PDB file of C-alpha atoms in Angstrom:
ATOM      1  CA  ASP A 846      22.229   5.146 -17.599  1.00 58.00           C
ATOM      2  CA  THR A 847      22.197   2.839 -14.619  1.00 73.00           C
ATOM      3  CA  VAL A 848      19.208   0.888 -13.430  1.00 73.00           C
ATOM      4  CA  MET A 849      17.751   2.368 -10.258  1.00 89.00           C
ATOM      5  CA  HIS A 850      15.483   1.237  -7.489  1.00 93.00           C
ATOM      6  CA  LYS A 851      13.313   3.997  -6.033  1.00 94.00           C
ATOM      7  CA  ASN A 852      11.542   4.035  -2.699  1.00 96.00           C
ATOM      8  CA  VAL A 853       8.549   6.322  -3.111  1.00 97.00           C
ATOM      9  CA  ILE A 854       6.100   7.747  -0.599  1.00 97.00           C
ATOM     10  CA  ILE A 855       2.627   8.846  -1.688  1.00 96.00           C
ATOM     11  CA  PRO A 856       0.258  10.464   0.806  1.00 95.00           C
ATOM     12  CA  THR A 857      -3.118   8.728   0.569  1.00 93.00           C
ATOM     13  CA  ASP A 858      -6.728   9.282   1.549  1.00 91.00           C
ATOM     14  CA  PHE A 859      -7.680   5.951  -0.089  1.00 91.00           C
ATOM     15  CA  GLN A 860      -9.302   7.654  -3.073  1.00 86.00           C
ATOM     16  CA  VAL A 861      -8.785   7.494  -6.843  1.00 85.00           C
ATOM     17  CA  THR A 862      -6.212  10.315  -6.568  1.00 86.00           C
ATOM     18  CA  SER A 863      -3.710   7.939  -4.941  1.00 90.00           C
ATOM     19  CA  LEU A 864      -4.213   5.320  -7.643  1.00 90.00           C
ATOM     20  CA  VAL A 865      -3.690   7.864 -10.418  1.00 88.00           C
ATOM     21  CA  THR A 866      -0.504   8.966  -8.615  1.00 92.00           C
ATOM     22  CA  ILE A 867       0.746   5.354  -8.494  1.00 94.00           C
ATOM     23  CA  LYS A 868       0.198   5.134 -12.271  1.00 91.00           C
ATOM     24  CA  LYS A 869       2.271   8.324 -12.695  1.00 92.00           C
ATOM     25  CA  VAL A 870       5.118   6.857 -10.599  1.00 95.00           C
ATOM     26  CA  ILE A 871       5.135   3.748 -12.809  1.00 95.00           C
ATOM     27  CA  ALA A 872       4.906   5.801 -16.022  1.00 93.00           C
ATOM     28  CA  ASP A 873       7.895   7.925 -14.916  1.00 93.00           C
ATOM     29  CA  LEU A 874      10.180   4.909 -14.442  1.00 93.00           C
ATOM     30  CA  LYS A 875      13.013   4.482 -16.897  1.00 92.00           C
ATOM     31  CA  GLU A 876      13.519   1.154 -18.649  1.00 90.00           C
ATOM     32  CA  GLY A 877      14.664  -1.466 -16.150  1.00 91.00           C
ATOM     33  CA  ASP A 878      14.037   0.676 -13.051  1.00 94.00           C
ATOM     34  CA  THR A 879      12.093  -0.752 -10.126  1.00 95.00           C
ATOM     35  CA  VAL A 880      10.084   0.937  -7.423  1.00 96.00           C
ATOM     36  CA  SER A 881       8.797   0.250  -3.943  1.00 97.00           C
ATOM     37  CA  ILE A 882       5.735   2.364  -3.139  1.00 97.00           C
ATOM     38  CA  LYS A 883       4.491   3.302   0.323  1.00 97.00           C
ATOM     39  CA  LEU A 884       0.987   4.748   0.399  1.00 97.00           C
ATOM     40  CA  VAL A 885       0.983   6.594   3.710  1.00 96.00           C
ATOM     41  CA  HIS A 886      -2.039   7.883   5.599  1.00 95.00           C
ATOM     42  CA  GLY A 887      -1.683  10.374   8.439  1.00 94.00           C
ATOM     43  CA  TYR A 888      -3.642   9.264  11.494  1.00 92.00           C
ATOM     44  CA  GLN A 889      -3.369  10.945  14.889  1.00 90.00           C
ATOM     45  CA  LEU A 890      -3.550   8.473  17.746  1.00 85.00           C
ATOM     46  CA  ASN A 891      -5.798   9.230  20.684  1.00 80.00           C
ATOM     47  CA  ASP A 892      -4.053  10.089  23.968  1.00 78.00           C
ATOM     48  CA  SER A 893      -6.381   7.847  25.945  1.00 79.00           C
ATOM     49  CA  ILE A 894      -4.496   5.013  27.677  1.00 84.00           C
ATOM     50  CA  THR A 895      -7.360   2.616  26.938  1.00 79.00           C
ATOM     51  CA  ASP A 896      -7.312   3.478  23.224  1.00 76.00           C
ATOM     52  CA  LEU A 897      -3.535   3.099  23.086  1.00 77.00           C
ATOM     53  CA  LEU A 898      -3.616  -0.234  24.915  1.00 81.00           C
ATOM     54  CA  PHE A 899      -6.161  -1.654  22.498  1.00 79.00           C
ATOM     55  CA  TYR A 900      -4.693  -0.030  19.387  1.00 79.00           C
ATOM     56  CA  SER A 901      -4.340  -2.444  16.502  1.00 80.00           C
ATOM     57  CA  ARG A 902      -2.967  -1.625  13.047  1.00 82.00           C
ATOM     58  CA  ARG A 903      -5.060  -4.463  11.668  1.00 86.00           C
ATOM     59  CA  THR A 904      -8.285  -2.962  13.069  1.00 85.00           C
ATOM     60  CA  LEU A 905      -7.344   0.517  11.871  1.00 85.00           C
ATOM     61  CA  TYR A 906      -6.546  -0.918   8.434  1.00 86.00           C
ATOM     62  CA  ALA A 907      -9.861  -2.790   8.317  1.00 87.00           C
ATOM     63  CA  ASN A 908     -11.828   0.299   9.386  1.00 87.00           C
ATOM     64  CA  LEU A 909     -10.183   2.877   7.118  1.00 90.00           C
ATOM     65  CA  VAL A 910      -8.992   1.179   3.917  1.00 93.00           C
ATOM     66  CA  PRO A 911     -11.862   0.446   1.499  1.00 92.00           C
ATOM     67  CA  GLN A 912     -11.867  -3.041  -0.014  1.00 91.00           C
ATOM     68  CA  ASP A 913     -12.147  -1.561  -3.524  1.00 90.00           C
ATOM     69  CA  PHE A 914      -9.003   0.487  -2.910  1.00 92.00           C
ATOM     70  CA  LEU A 915      -7.110  -2.610  -1.739  1.00 92.00           C
ATOM     71  CA  GLU A 916      -8.247  -4.546  -4.798  1.00 92.00           C
ATOM     72  CA  SER A 917      -7.149  -1.713  -7.092  1.00 92.00           C
ATOM     73  CA  CYS A 918      -3.701  -1.702  -5.477  1.00 94.00           C
ATOM     74  CA  GLN A 919      -3.519  -5.468  -5.972  1.00 93.00           C
ATOM     75  CA  VAL A 920      -4.469  -5.094  -9.649  1.00 92.00           C
ATOM     76  CA  ILE A 921      -1.702  -2.517 -10.132  1.00 93.00           C
ATOM     77  CA  GLN A 922       0.888  -4.633  -8.350  1.00 93.00           C
ATOM     78  CA  ASN A 923      -0.058  -7.770 -10.312  1.00 93.00           C
ATOM     79  CA  LYS A 924       0.017  -5.939 -13.630  1.00 93.00           C
ATOM     80  CA  HIS A 925       3.405  -4.328 -12.892  1.00 94.00           C
ATOM     81  CA  ASN A 926       5.076  -7.028 -10.804  1.00 92.00           C
ATOM     82  CA  ALA A 927       8.307  -6.682 -12.806  1.00 93.00           C
ATOM     83  CA  THR A 928       8.728  -3.012 -11.856  1.00 95.00           C
ATOM     84  CA  VAL A 929       6.714  -2.590  -8.651  1.00 96.00           C
ATOM     85  CA  THR A 930       8.618  -4.646  -6.094  1.00 95.00           C
ATOM     86  CA  ASN A 931       6.396  -3.548  -3.233  1.00 95.00           C
ATOM     87  CA  LEU A 932       3.133  -1.638  -2.790  1.00 96.00           C
ATOM     88  CA  ASP A 933       2.246  -1.125   0.872  1.00 95.00           C
ATOM     89  CA  ILE A 934      -0.226   0.934   2.831  1.00 95.00           C
ATOM     90  CA  GLU A 935       1.074   2.345   6.111  1.00 95.00           C
ATOM     91  CA  PHE A 936      -0.180   4.679   8.784  1.00 94.00           C
ATOM     92  CA  PHE A 937       1.923   7.576  10.036  1.00 95.00           C
ATOM     93  CA  HIS A 938       1.113   8.656  13.585  1.00 92.00           C
ATOM     94  CA  GLY A 939       3.754  11.326  14.207  1.00 88.00           C
ATOM     95  CA  GLY A 940       2.603  14.902  14.231  1.00 84.00           C
ATOM     96  CA  ASN A 941       5.636  16.725  12.858  1.00 92.00           C
ATOM     97  CA  ALA A 942       8.181  16.829  10.042  1.00 93.00           C
ATOM     98  CA  LYS A 943      10.983  15.417  12.220  1.00 95.00           C
ATOM     99  CA  ALA A 944       8.923  12.281  12.932  1.00 95.00           C
ATOM    100  CA  LEU A 945       8.061  11.969   9.224  1.00 96.00           C
ATOM    101  CA  LYS A 946      11.756  12.308   8.328  1.00 96.00           C
ATOM    102  CA  GLN A 947      12.571   9.411  10.679  1.00 96.00           C
ATOM    103  CA  PHE A 948       9.693   7.406   9.183  1.00 96.00           C
ATOM    104  CA  CYS A 949      11.083   8.022   5.665  1.00 96.00           C
ATOM    105  CA  ASP A 950      14.717   7.395   6.669  1.00 96.00           C
ATOM    106  CA  LYS A 951      13.822   4.062   8.259  1.00 96.00           C
ATOM    107  CA  ARG A 952      12.125   2.985   5.004  1.00 96.00           C
ATOM    108  CA  ARG A 953      14.871   4.469   2.799  1.00 96.00           C
ATOM    109  CA  ILE A 954      12.346   6.707   1.021  1.00 96.00           C
ATOM    110  CA  ASN A 955      14.125   8.858  -1.553  1.00 93.00           C
ATOM    111  CA  LEU A 956      11.240  10.364  -3.491  1.00 95.00           C
ATOM    112  CA  ALA A 957       7.813  11.770  -2.651  1.00 96.00           C
ATOM    113  CA  TYR A 958       5.025  11.999  -5.202  1.00 95.00           C
ATOM    114  CA  ILE A 959       2.577  14.704  -4.204  1.00 92.00           C
ATOM    115  CA  PRO A 960      -0.880  14.632  -5.796  1.00 88.00           C
ATOM    116  CA  VAL A 961      -1.934  18.150  -6.794  1.00 83.00           C
ATOM    117  CA  GLY A 962      -5.341  19.353  -7.919  1.00 70.00           C
ATOM    118  CA  GLN A 963      -7.635  17.613  -5.492  1.00 64.00           C
ATOM    119  CA  ASN A 964      -8.328  18.217  -1.848  1.00 66.00           C
ATOM    120  CA  PRO A 965      -7.704  15.183   0.321  1.00 64.00           C
ATOM    121  CA  VAL A 966     -10.809  13.526   1.715  1.00 68.00           C
ATOM    122  CA  GLN A 967     -11.088  13.509   5.512  1.00 70.00           C
ATOM    123  CA  THR A 968     -11.141   9.721   5.865  1.00 74.00           C
ATOM    124  CA  HIS A 969     -11.608   9.806   9.636  1.00 80.00           C
ATOM    125  CA  LYS A 970     -11.873  12.579  12.217  1.00 84.00           C
ATOM    126  CA  ARG A 971      -8.306  11.742  13.322  1.00 86.00           C
ATOM    127  CA  SER A 972      -6.878  11.628   9.781  1.00 88.00           C
ATOM    128  CA  PHE A 973      -4.558  14.447   8.771  1.00 91.00           C
ATOM    129  CA  ASP A 974      -2.988  15.661   5.531  1.00 90.00           C
ATOM    130  CA  LEU A 975       0.666  14.606   5.175  1.00 92.00           C
ATOM    131  CA  ILE A 976       1.473  17.043   2.369  1.00 91.00           C
ATOM    132  CA  PRO A 977       2.368  20.025   4.626  1.00 92.00           C
ATOM    133  CA  LEU A 978       4.815  17.757   6.516  1.00 94.00           C
ATOM    134  CA  LEU A 979       6.255  16.298   3.299  1.00 94.00           C
ATOM    135  CA  ASP A 980       6.784  19.847   2.006  1.00 92.00           C
ATOM    136  CA  LYS A 981       9.152  20.487   4.938  1.00 93.00           C
ATOM    137  CA  LEU A 982      11.345  17.453   4.240  1.00 92.00           C
ATOM    138  CA  GLU A 983      14.577  17.655   2.316  1.00 91.00           C
ATOM    139  CA  ILE A 984      13.588  14.892  -0.030  1.00 91.00           C
ATOM    140  CA  LYS A 985      13.151  14.929  -3.797  1.00 93.00           C
ATOM    141  CA  LYS A 986       9.529  15.709  -4.617  1.00 93.00           C
ATOM    142  CA  GLN A 987       7.532  15.202  -7.769  1.00 88.00           C
ATOM    143  CA  SER A 988       4.137  16.844  -8.207  1.00 88.00           C
ATOM    144  CA  CYS A 989       1.477  14.751  -9.858  1.00 86.00           C
ATOM    145  CA  ILE A 990      -1.316  16.757 -11.429  1.00 82.00           C
ATOM    146  CA  VAL A 991      -4.495  14.785 -10.854  1.00 76.00           C
ATOM    147  CA  ASN A 992      -7.352  15.415 -13.213  1.00 68.00           C
ATOM    148  CA  THR A 993     -10.286  16.295 -10.985  1.00 53.00           C
ATOM    149  CA  ALA A 994     -12.608  14.919 -13.670  1.00 52.00           C
ATOM    150  CA  VAL A 995     -11.540  11.437 -12.534  1.00 52.00           C
ATOM    151  CA  GLU A 996     -14.205  11.530  -9.812  1.00 54.00           C
ATOM    152  CA  MET A 997     -15.826   8.114  -9.735  1.00 56.00           C
ATOM    153  CA  PRO A 998     -17.159   5.653  -7.213  1.00 57.00           C
ATOM    154  CA  MET A 999     -14.484   3.360  -5.780  1.00 57.00           C
ATOM    155  CA  GLU A1000     -16.454   0.334  -7.045  1.00 58.00           C
ATOM    156  CA  ARG A1001     -15.556   1.308 -10.619  1.00 61.00           C
ATOM    157  CA  VAL A1002     -11.916   2.028  -9.893  1.00 61.00           C
ATOM    158  CA  SER A1003     -10.513  -1.453 -10.554  1.00 59.00           C
ATOM    159  CA  GLU A1004     -11.968  -1.522 -14.073  1.00 62.00           C
ATOM    160  CA  PHE A1005     -10.758   2.068 -14.623  1.00 60.00           C
ATOM    161  CA  ILE A1006      -7.232   1.095 -13.570  1.00 59.00           C
ATOM    162  CA  LEU A1007      -7.215  -1.940 -15.874  1.00 60.00           C
ATOM    163  CA  ASN A1008      -8.579   0.035 -18.832  1.00 62.00           C
ATOM    164  CA  GLU A1009      -6.164   2.946 -18.292  1.00 57.00           C
ATOM    165  CA  MET A1010      -3.169   0.656 -17.982  1.00 52.00           C
ATOM    166  CA  ASN A1011      -4.060  -1.208 -21.163  1.00 52.00           C
ATOM    167  CA  ALA A1012      -4.263   2.077 -23.059  1.00 46.00           C
TER     168      ALA A1012
END
């Protein structure tokens, strides 16, 4: 077997589901394999010229991504720095599968992990679910069954992630 590097996309609503999916990606790696993970959130931009002129990824990031979620991602990346070469959060603004294909091609994404078993949380009124668009792509997909009993406040997620990964 040859060592592989995978570029994985995971749709995210910045909830525990995404973190559990990241753990599944890492658990599925073969010995020596590495992975770059893109957590991608669908966000429809407003058509208003003023909104577009003053659009800032940094502001959007600050407004939508909970601090606890960021910290949990950091914990995962630190704990698995030998295998997880990159763990990024990105926003996808395109509204169709063709735009998502270009997004994935540009980032050399070759695998999508799709969380199954929980409904995505509507993070913002302009947020949208990426899964229907991912389903249309000709890309290898892996379903990740997420135990819905994992409901917990984000504040407790970092300790959950540490405990789970030590198990």
